[in-house]
Tab-separated table of C-alpha atoms and ligand atoms in Angstrom:
chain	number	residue	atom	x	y	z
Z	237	UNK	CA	-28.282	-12.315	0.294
Z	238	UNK	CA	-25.202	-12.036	2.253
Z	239	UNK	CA	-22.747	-9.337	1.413
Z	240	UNK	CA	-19.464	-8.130	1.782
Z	241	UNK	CA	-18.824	-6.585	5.705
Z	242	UNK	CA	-19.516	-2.740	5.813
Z	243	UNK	CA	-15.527	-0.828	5.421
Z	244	UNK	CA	-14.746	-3.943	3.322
Z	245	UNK	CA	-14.082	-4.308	0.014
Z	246	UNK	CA	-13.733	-6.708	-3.392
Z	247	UNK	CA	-11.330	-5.976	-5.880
Z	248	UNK	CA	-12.635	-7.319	-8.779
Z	249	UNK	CA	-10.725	-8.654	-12.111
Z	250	UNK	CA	-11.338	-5.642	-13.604
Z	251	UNK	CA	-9.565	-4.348	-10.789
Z	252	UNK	CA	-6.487	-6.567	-10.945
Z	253	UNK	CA	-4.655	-4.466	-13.471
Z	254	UNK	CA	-3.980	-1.253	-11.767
Z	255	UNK	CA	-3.181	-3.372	-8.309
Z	256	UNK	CA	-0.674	-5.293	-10.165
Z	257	UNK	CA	0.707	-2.002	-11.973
Z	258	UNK	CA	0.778	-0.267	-8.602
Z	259	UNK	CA	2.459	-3.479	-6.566
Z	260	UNK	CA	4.730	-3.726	-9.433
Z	261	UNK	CA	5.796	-0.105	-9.384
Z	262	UNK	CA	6.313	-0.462	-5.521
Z	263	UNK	CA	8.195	-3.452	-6.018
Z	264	UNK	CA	10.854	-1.855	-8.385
Z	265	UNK	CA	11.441	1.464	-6.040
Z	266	UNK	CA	12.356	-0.895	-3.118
Z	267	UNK	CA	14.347	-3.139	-5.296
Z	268	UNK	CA	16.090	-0.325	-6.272
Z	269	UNK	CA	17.008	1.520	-2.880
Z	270	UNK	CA	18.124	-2.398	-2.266
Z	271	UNK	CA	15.140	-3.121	0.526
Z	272	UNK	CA	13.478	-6.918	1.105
Z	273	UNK	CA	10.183	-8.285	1.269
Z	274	UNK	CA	8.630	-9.033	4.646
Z	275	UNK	CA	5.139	-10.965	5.253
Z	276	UNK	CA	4.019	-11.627	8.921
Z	277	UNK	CA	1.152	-13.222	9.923
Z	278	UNK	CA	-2.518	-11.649	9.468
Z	279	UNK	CA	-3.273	-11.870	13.538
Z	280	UNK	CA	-0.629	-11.329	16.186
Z	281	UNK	CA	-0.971	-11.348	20.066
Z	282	UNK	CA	-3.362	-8.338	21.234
Z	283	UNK	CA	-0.470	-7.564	23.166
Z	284	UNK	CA	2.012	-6.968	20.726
Z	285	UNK	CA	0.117	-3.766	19.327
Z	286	UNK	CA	-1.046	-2.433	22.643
Z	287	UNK	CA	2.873	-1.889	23.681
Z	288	UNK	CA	4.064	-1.584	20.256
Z	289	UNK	CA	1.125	0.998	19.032
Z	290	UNK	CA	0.381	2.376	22.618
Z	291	UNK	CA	-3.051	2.171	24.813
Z	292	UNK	CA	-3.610	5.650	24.420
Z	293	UNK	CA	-3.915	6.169	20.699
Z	294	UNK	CA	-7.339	5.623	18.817
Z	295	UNK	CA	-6.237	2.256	16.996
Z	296	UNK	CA	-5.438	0.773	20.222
Z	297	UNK	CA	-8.083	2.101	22.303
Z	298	UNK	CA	-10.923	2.035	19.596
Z	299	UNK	CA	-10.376	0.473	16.607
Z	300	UNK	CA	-8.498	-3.099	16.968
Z	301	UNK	CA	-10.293	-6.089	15.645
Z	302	UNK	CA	-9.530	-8.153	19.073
Z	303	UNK	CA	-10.870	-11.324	19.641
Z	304	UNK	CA	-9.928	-14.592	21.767
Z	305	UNK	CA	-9.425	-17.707	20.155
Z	306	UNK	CA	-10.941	-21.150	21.320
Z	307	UNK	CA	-7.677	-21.326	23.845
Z	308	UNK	CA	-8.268	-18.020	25.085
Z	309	UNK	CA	-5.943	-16.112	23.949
Z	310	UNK	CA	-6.216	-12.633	23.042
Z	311	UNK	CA	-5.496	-11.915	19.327
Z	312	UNK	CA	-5.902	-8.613	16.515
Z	313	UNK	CA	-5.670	-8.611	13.306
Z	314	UNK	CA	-3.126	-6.496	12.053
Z	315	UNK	CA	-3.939	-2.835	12.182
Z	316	UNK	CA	-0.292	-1.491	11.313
Z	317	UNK	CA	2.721	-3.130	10.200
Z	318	UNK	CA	5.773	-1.496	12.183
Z	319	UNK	CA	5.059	-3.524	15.622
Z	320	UNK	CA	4.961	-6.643	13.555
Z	321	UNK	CA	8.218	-6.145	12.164
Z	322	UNK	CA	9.630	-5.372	14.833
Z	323	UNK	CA	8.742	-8.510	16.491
Z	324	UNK	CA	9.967	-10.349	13.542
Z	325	UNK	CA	13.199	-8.530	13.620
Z	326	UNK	CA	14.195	-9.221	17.551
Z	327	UNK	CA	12.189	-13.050	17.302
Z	328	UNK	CA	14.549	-13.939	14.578
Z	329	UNK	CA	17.544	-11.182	15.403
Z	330	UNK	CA	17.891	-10.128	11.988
Z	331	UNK	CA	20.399	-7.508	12.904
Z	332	UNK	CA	22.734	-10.523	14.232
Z	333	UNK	CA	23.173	-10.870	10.250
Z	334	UNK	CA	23.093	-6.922	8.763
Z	335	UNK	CA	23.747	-3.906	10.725
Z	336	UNK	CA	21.129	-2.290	8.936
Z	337	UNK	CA	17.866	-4.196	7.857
Z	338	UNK	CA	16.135	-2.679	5.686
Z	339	UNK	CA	12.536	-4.202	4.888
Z	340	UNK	CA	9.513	-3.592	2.918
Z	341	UNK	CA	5.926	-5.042	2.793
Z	342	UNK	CA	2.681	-4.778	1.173
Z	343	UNK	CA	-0.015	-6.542	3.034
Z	344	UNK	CA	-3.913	-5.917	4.581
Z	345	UNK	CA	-4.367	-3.948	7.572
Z	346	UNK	CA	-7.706	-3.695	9.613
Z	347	UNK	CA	-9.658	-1.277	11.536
Z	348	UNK	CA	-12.682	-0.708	12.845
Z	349	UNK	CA	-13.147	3.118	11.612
Z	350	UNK	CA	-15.952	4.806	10.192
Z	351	UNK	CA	-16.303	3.806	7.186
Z	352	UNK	CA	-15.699	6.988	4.053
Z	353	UNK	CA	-14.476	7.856	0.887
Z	354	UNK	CA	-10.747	6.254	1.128
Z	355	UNK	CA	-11.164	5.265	4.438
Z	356	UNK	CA	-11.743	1.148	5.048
Z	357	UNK	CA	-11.792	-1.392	7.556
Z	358	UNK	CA	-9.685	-3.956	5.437
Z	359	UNK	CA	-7.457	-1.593	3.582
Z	360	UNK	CA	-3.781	-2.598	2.366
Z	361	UNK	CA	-0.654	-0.881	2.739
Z	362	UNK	CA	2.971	-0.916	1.461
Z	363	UNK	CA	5.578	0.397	3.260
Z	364	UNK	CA	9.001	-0.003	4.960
Z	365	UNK	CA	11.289	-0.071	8.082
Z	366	UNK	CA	14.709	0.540	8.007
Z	367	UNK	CA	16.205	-0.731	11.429
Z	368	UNK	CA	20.047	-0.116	12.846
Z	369	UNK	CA	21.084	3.363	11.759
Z	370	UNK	CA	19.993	6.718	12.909
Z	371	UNK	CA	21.737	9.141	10.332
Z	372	UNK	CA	19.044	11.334	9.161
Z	373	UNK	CA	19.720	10.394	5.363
Z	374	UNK	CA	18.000	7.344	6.010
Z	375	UNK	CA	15.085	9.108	7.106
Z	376	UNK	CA	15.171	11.172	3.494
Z	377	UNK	CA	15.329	7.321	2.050
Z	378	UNK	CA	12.040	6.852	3.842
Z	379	UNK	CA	10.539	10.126	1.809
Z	380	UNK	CA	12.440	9.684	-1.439
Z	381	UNK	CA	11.225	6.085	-1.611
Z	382	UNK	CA	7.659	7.209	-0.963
Z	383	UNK	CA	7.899	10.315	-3.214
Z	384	UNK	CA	9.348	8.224	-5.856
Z	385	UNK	CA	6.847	5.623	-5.812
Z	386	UNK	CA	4.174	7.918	-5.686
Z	387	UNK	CA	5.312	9.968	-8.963
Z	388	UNK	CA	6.206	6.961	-10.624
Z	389	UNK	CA	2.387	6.090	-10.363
Z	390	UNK	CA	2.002	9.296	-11.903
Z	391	UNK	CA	0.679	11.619	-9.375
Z	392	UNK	CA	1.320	14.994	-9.632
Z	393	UNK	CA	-0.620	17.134	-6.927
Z	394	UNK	CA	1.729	16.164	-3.723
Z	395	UNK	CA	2.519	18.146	-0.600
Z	396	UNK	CA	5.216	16.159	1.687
Z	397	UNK	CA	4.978	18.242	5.113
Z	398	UNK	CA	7.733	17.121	7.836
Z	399	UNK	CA	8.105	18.230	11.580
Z	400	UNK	CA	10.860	16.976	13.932
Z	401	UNK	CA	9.792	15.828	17.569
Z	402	UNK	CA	13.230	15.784	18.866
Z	403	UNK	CA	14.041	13.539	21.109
Z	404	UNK	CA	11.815	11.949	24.609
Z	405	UNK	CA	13.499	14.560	26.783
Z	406	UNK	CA	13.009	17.141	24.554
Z	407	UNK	CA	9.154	16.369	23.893
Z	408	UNK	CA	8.737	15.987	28.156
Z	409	UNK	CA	9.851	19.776	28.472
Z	410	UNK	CA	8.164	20.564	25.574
Z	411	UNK	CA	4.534	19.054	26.830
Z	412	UNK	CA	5.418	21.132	30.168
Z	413	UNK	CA	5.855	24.133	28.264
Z	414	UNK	CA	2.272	23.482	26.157
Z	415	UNK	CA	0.255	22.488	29.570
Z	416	UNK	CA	1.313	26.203	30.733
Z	417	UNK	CA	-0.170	27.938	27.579
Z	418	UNK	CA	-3.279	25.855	27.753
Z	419	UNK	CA	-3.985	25.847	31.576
Z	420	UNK	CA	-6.299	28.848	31.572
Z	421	UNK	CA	-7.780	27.924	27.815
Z	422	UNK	CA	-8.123	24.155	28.671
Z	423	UNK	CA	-11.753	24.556	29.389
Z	424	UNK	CA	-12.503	26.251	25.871
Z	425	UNK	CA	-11.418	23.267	24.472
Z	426	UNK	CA	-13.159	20.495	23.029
Z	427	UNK	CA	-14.408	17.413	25.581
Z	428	UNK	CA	-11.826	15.247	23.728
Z	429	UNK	CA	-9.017	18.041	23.637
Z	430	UNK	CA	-9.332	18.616	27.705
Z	431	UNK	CA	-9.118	14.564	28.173
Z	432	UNK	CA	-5.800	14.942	26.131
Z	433	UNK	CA	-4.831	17.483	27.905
Z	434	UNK	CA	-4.621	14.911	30.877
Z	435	UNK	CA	-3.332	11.664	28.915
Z	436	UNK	CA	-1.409	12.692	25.615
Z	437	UNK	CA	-1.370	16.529	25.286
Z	438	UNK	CA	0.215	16.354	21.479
Z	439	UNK	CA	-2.793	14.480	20.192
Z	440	UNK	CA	-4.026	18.185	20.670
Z	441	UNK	CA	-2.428	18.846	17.946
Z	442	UNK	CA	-4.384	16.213	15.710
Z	443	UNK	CA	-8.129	18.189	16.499
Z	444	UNK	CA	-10.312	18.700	13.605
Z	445	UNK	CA	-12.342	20.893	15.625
Z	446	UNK	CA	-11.935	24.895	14.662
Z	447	UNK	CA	-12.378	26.065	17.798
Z	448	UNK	CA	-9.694	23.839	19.359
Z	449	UNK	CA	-7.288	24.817	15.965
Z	450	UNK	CA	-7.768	28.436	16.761
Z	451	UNK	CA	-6.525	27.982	20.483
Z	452	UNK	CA	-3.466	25.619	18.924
Z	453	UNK	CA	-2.377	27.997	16.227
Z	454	UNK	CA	-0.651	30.115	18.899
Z	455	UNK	CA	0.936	27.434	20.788
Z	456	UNK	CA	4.731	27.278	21.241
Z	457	UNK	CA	6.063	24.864	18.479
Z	458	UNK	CA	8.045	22.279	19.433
Z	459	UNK	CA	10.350	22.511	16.622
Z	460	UNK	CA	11.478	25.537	18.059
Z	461	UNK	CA	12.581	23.830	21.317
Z	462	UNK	CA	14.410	21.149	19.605
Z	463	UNK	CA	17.936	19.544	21.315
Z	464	UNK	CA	20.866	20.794	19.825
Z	465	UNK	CA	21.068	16.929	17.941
Z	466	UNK	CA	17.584	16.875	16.624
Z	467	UNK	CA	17.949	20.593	15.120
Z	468	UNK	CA	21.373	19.444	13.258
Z	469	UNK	CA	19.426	16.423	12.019
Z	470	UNK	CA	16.792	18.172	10.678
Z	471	UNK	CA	18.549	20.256	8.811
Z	472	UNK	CA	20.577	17.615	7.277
Z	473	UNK	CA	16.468	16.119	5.744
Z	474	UNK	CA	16.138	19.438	4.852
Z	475	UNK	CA	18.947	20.128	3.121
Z	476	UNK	CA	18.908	16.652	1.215
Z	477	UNK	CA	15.331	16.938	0.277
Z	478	UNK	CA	16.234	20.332	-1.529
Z	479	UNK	CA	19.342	18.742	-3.299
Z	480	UNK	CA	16.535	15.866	-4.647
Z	481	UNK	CA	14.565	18.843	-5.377
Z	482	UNK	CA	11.644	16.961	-3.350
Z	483	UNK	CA	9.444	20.066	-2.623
Z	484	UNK	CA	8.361	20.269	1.178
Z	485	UNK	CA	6.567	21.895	3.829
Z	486	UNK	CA	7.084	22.654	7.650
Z	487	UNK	CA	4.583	21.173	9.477
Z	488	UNK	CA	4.613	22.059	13.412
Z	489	UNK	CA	1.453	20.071	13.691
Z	490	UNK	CA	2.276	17.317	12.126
Z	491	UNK	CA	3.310	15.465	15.853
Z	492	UNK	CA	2.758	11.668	17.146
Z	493	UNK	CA	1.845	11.566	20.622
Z	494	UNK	CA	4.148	8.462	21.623
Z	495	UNK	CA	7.030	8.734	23.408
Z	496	UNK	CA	9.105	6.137	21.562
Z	497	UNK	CA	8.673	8.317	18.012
Z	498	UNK	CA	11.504	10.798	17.694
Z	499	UNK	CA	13.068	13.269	15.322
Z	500	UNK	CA	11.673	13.463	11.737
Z	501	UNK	CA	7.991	12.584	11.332
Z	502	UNK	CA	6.368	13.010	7.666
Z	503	UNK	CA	3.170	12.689	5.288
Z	504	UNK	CA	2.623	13.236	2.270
Z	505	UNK	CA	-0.764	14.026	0.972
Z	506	UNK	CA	-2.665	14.205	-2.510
Z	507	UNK	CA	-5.125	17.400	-3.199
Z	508	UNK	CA	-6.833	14.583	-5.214
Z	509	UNK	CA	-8.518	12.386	-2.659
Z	510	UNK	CA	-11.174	14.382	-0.689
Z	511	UNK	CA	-11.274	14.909	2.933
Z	512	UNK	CA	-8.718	11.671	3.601
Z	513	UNK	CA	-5.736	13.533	2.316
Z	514	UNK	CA	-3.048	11.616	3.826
Z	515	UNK	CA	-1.533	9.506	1.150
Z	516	UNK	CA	1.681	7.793	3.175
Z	517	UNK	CA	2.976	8.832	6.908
Z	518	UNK	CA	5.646	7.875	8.075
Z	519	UNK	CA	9.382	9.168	10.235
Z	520	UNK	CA	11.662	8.027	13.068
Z	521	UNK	CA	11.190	5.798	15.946
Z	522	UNK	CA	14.453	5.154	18.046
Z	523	UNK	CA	12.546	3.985	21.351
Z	524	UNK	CA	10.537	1.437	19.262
Z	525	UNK	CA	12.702	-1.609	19.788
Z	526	UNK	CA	13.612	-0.936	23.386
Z	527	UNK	CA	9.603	-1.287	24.163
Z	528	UNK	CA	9.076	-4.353	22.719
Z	529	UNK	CA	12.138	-5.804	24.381
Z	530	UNK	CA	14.638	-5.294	21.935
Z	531	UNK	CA	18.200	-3.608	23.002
Z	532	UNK	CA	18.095	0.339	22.155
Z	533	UNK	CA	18.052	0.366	18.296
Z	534	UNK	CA	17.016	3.285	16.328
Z	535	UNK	CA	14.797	3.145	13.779
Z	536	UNK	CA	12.819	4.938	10.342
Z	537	UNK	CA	9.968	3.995	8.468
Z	538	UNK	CA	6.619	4.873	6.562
Z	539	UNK	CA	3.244	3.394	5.451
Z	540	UNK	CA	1.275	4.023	2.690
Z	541	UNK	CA	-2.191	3.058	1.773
Z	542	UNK	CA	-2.733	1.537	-1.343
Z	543	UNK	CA	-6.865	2.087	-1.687
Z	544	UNK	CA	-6.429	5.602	-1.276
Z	545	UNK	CA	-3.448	6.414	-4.115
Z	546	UNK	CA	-5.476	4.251	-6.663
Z	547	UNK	CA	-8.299	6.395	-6.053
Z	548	UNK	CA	-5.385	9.292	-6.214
Z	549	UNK	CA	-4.582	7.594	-9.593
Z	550	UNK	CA	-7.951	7.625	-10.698
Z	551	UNK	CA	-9.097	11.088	-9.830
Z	552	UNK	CA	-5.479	12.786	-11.482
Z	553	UNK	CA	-5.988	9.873	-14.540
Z	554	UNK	CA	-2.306	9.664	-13.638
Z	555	UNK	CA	-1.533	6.154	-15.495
Z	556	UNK	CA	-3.664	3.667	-17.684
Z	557	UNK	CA	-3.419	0.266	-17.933
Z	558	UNK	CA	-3.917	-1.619	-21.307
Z	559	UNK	CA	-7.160	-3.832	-20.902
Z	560	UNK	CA	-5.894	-7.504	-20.017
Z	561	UNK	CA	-5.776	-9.612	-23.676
Z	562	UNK	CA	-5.556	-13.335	-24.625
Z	563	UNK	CA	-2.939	-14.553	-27.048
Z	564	UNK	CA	-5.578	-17.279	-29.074
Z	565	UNK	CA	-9.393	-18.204	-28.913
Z	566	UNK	CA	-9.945	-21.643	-30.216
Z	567	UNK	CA	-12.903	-21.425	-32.411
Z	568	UNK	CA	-14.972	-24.643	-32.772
Z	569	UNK	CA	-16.826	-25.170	-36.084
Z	570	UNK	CA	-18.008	-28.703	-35.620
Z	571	UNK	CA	-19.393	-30.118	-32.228
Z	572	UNK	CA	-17.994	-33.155	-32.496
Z	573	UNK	CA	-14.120	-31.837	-32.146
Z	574	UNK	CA	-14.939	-30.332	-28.683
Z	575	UNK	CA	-12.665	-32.900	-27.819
Z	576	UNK	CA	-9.715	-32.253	-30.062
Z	577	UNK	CA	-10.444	-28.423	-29.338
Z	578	UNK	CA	-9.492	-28.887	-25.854
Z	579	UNK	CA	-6.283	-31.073	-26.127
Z	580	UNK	CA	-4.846	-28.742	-28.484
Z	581	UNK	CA	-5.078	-26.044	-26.309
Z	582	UNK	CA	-3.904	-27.794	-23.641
Z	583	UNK	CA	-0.980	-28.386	-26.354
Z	584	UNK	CA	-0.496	-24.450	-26.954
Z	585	UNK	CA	-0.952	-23.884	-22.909
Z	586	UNK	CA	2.469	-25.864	-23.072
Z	587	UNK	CA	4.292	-23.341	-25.015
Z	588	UNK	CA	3.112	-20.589	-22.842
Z	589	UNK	CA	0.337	-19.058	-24.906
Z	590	UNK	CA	-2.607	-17.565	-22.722
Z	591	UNK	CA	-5.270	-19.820	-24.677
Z	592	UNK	CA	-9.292	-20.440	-24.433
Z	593	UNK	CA	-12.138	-21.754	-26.215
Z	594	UNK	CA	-15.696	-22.404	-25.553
Z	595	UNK	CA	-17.530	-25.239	-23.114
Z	596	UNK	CA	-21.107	-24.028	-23.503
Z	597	UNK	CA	-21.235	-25.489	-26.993
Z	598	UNK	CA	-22.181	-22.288	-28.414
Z	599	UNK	CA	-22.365	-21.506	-32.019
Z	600	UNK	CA	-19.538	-19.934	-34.223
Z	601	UNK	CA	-20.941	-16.293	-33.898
Z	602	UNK	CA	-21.242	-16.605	-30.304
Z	603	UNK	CA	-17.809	-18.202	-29.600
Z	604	UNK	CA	-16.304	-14.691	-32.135
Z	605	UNK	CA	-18.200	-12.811	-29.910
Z	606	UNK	CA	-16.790	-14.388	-26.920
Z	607	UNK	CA	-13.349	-13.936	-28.644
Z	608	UNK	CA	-13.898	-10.578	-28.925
Z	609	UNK	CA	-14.458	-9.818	-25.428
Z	610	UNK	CA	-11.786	-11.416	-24.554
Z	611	UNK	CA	-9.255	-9.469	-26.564
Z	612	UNK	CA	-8.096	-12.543	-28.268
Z	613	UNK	CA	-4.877	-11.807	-30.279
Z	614	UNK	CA	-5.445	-14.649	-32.274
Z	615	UNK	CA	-8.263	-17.010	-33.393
Z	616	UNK	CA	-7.876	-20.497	-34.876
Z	617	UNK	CA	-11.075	-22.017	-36.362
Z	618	UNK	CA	-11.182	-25.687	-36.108
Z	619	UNK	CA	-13.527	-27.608	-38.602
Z	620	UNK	CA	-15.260	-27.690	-41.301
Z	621	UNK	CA	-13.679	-28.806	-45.381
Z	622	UNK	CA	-10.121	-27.369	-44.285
Z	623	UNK	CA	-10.004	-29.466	-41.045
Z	624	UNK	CA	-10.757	-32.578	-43.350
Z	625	UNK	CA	-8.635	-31.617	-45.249
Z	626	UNK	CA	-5.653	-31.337	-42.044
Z	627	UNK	CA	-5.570	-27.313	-42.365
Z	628	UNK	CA	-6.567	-24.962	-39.866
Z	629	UNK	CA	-7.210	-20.922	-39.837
Z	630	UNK	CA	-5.388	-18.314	-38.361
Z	631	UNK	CA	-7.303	-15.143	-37.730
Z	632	UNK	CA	-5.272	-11.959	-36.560
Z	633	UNK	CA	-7.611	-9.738	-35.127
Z	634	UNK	CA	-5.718	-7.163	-35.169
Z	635	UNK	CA	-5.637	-6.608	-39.124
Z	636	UNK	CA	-8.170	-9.277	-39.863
Z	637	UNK	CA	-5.281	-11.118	-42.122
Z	638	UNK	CA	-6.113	-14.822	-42.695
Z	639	UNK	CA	-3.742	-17.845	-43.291
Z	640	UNK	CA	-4.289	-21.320	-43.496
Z	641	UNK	CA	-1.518	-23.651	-41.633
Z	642	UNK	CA	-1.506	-27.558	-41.834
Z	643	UNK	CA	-2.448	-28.717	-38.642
Z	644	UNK	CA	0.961	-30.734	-38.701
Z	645	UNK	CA	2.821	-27.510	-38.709
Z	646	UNK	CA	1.691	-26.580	-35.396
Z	647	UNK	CA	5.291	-25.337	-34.552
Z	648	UNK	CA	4.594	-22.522	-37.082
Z	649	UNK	CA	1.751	-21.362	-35.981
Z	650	UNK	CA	3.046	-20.916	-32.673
Z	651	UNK	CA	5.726	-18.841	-33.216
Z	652	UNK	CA	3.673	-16.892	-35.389
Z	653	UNK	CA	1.573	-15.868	-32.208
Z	654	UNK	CA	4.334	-15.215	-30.019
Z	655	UNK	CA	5.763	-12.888	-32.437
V	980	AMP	P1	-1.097	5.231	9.411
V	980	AMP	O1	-0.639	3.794	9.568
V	980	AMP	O2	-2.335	5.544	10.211
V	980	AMP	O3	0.011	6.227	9.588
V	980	AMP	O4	-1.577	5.361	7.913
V	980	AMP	C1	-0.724	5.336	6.812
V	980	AMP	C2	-1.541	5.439	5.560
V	980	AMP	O5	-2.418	4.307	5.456
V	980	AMP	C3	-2.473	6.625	5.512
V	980	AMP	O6	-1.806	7.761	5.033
V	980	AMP	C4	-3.555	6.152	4.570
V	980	AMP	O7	-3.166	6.334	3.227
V	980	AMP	C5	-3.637	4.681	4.869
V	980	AMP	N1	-4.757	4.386	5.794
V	980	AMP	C6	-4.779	4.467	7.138
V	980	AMP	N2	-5.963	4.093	7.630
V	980	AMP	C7	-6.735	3.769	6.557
V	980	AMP	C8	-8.075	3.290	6.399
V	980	AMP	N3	-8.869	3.062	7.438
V	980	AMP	N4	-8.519	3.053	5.136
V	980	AMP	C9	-7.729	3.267	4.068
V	980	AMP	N5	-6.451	3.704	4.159
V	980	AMP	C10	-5.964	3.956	5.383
């Protein structure tokens, strides 16, 4: 039997609920911090993502699902969302109509990564990008929207950890200042540490390997050897975060290796989730839009993966969902009104009633069974000496209360359910 493709995964009906409470959740927070929905296409040029992510980091360089189409051309499935939007913000200049754009998305995002608890190869992702303004308030949008979401989903065990990475000149004297301190270590380092130490030096910094942490910990921090601008900026997220009483944590670690990501950088993760504690990353990127071709425009943002705050959600039992329920089963006592069964359904459909009944021409106890597990509201029998008689009966489930309607009176009955 064929199954599903390792890292991938269904979500089921009896999934459906908490996605839907989740999406709807997100939905509200952006509506309410006045953001709009963006969908790009699944697949994009190969191209786009190798300037817009950058060769050197592991997505590009290891985990891209890249393949060439019959004509050719080199395409990748999605593995982020920022470079996307980007490219739909300069292909149809969106700033031409608002100064500021500010966007959100939901949407699947692939990668070919080893496959772990909260860690997928089709995984989805909400998030946002905020493009045109490069006040530092925006950038406390980006957390407050993701902290708000977050505890609106109920979650309780957060840590939001920020950094600031200053700006490109400040991170070039900053890498020459970390080559010096790790010249005469650079061969206790790990074999991926020393090639960083040639191509990306900050992606030190991201190491899971002790040894190579120990040697770090000591390391001149570049938030220490931030640009006048960058340092009053920082203190302005600071600052704000405290006044939305948004607890937080300085992070020196927390750094992205690419040059076009400046200033604030942020994640927040859950104690809730096992080893993949990163819940939502996310911060400033003014040098974005000038490297995919854009004219300098600065730039905020943050992503969030959906898989791994349900499981967040599930682990803290932060919210519950009531189990999905039908307003009316149609209960059939004769076989020979299968026909009439259906029409009058089709009949209640019309008023906006969720309805069913049965097609397996089961008997009365099975179709009440049936009923049951289908959290039917409501269930109207159909037969027998009432339906010769033009009556039907109406079965609350709830409190087992009976009444008998003429079938004329149909109008009754209905609002009688949608009470
Ligand atoms: P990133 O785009 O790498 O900054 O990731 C943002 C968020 O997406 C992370 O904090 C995770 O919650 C989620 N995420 C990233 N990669 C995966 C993955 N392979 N599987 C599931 N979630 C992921």
């Amino acid at each position: 039997m064929i199954k599903a493709v390792t890292g991938t995964k269904d979500i089921l009906p009896s999934d459906i609920p908490r996605w839907i409470y989740l999406e709807k959740t997100v939905e509200t927070v952006f509506s309410n911090f006045n953001y709009k929905e963006i969908r790009t296409p699944i697949f994009e040029e190969t191209a786009l993502f190798a300037r817009g992510i950058g060769e050197e980091t592991d997505i590009v360089g290891k985990e891209m699902y890249t393949f060439k189409d019959r004509s050719d051309s080199s395409l990748t499935l999605k593995p982020e969302m920022t470079a996307a939007v980007v490219r739909a913000y300069l292909e149809h200049s969106l700033g031409a109509q608002h100064s500021l754009v500010k966007l959100f998305y939901m949407s699947p995002m692939f990668r070919q990564e080893r496959p772990q608890a909260g860690r997928f190869r089709q995984f989805h992702q909400f998030g946002a990008e905020a493009i045109g303004s490069k006040s530092p308030l925006l950038d406390v949008e980006m957390i407050q929207i993701a902290y708000e979401i977050l505890k609106s989903l109920g979650l309780k065990n957060l840590t939001v950890k920020i950094n600031s990475l200053g700006t490109s000149e400040t991170r070039e004297n900053y890498k020459n200042l970390l080559k010096k301190f790790l010249q005469d270590k650079k061969d206790k380092l790990s074999e991926d540490s020393r090639r960083r130490f040639e191509t990306n030096i900050l992606r030190i910094f991201d190491s899971k390997v002790e040894s190579d942490q120990k040697i770090i910990k000591d390391a001149p921090k570049l938030v220490d050897h931030l640009d006048e601008e960058s340092k009053a900026d920082f203190e302005v997220v600071k600052n704000q975060l405290a006044k939305f009483e948004i607890p937080f944590e300085n992070d020196p670690a927390l750094v992205r290796g690419l040059d076009y990501y400046t200033k604030l950088t942020f994640e927040i993760d859950s104690g809730s989730v096992g080893a993949q504690t990163a819940l939502c990353g996310g911060g400033r990127y003014d040098l974005l839009i000038e490297t995919l071709g854009g004219k300098p425009t600065p730039a905020t943002g943050f992503a969030a993966g959906i898989e791994r705050i349900l499981l967040a959600c599930e682990n803290e039992k932060s919210f519950t969902v009531s189990e999905p329920a039908i307003d009316i089963y149609l209960v059939r006592i004769d076989d020979e009104l299968e026909s009439f069964v259906s029409e009058l359904a089709g009949k209640l459909r019309k008023e906006n009633l969720s309805v069913d009944c049965d097609y397996l021409q089961r008997s009365v106890k099975a179709q009440m069974r049936e009923a049951n597990k289908l959290n039917a509201k409501y269930v109207l029998f159909i037969g027998g000496d009432e339906y010769k008689e033009g009556l039907l009966k109406l079965k609350n489930m709830s409190d087992s209360l009976e009444k008998i309607l003429p079938l004329e009176k149909i109008h009754e009955l209905i609002s009688t359910i949608k009470k």
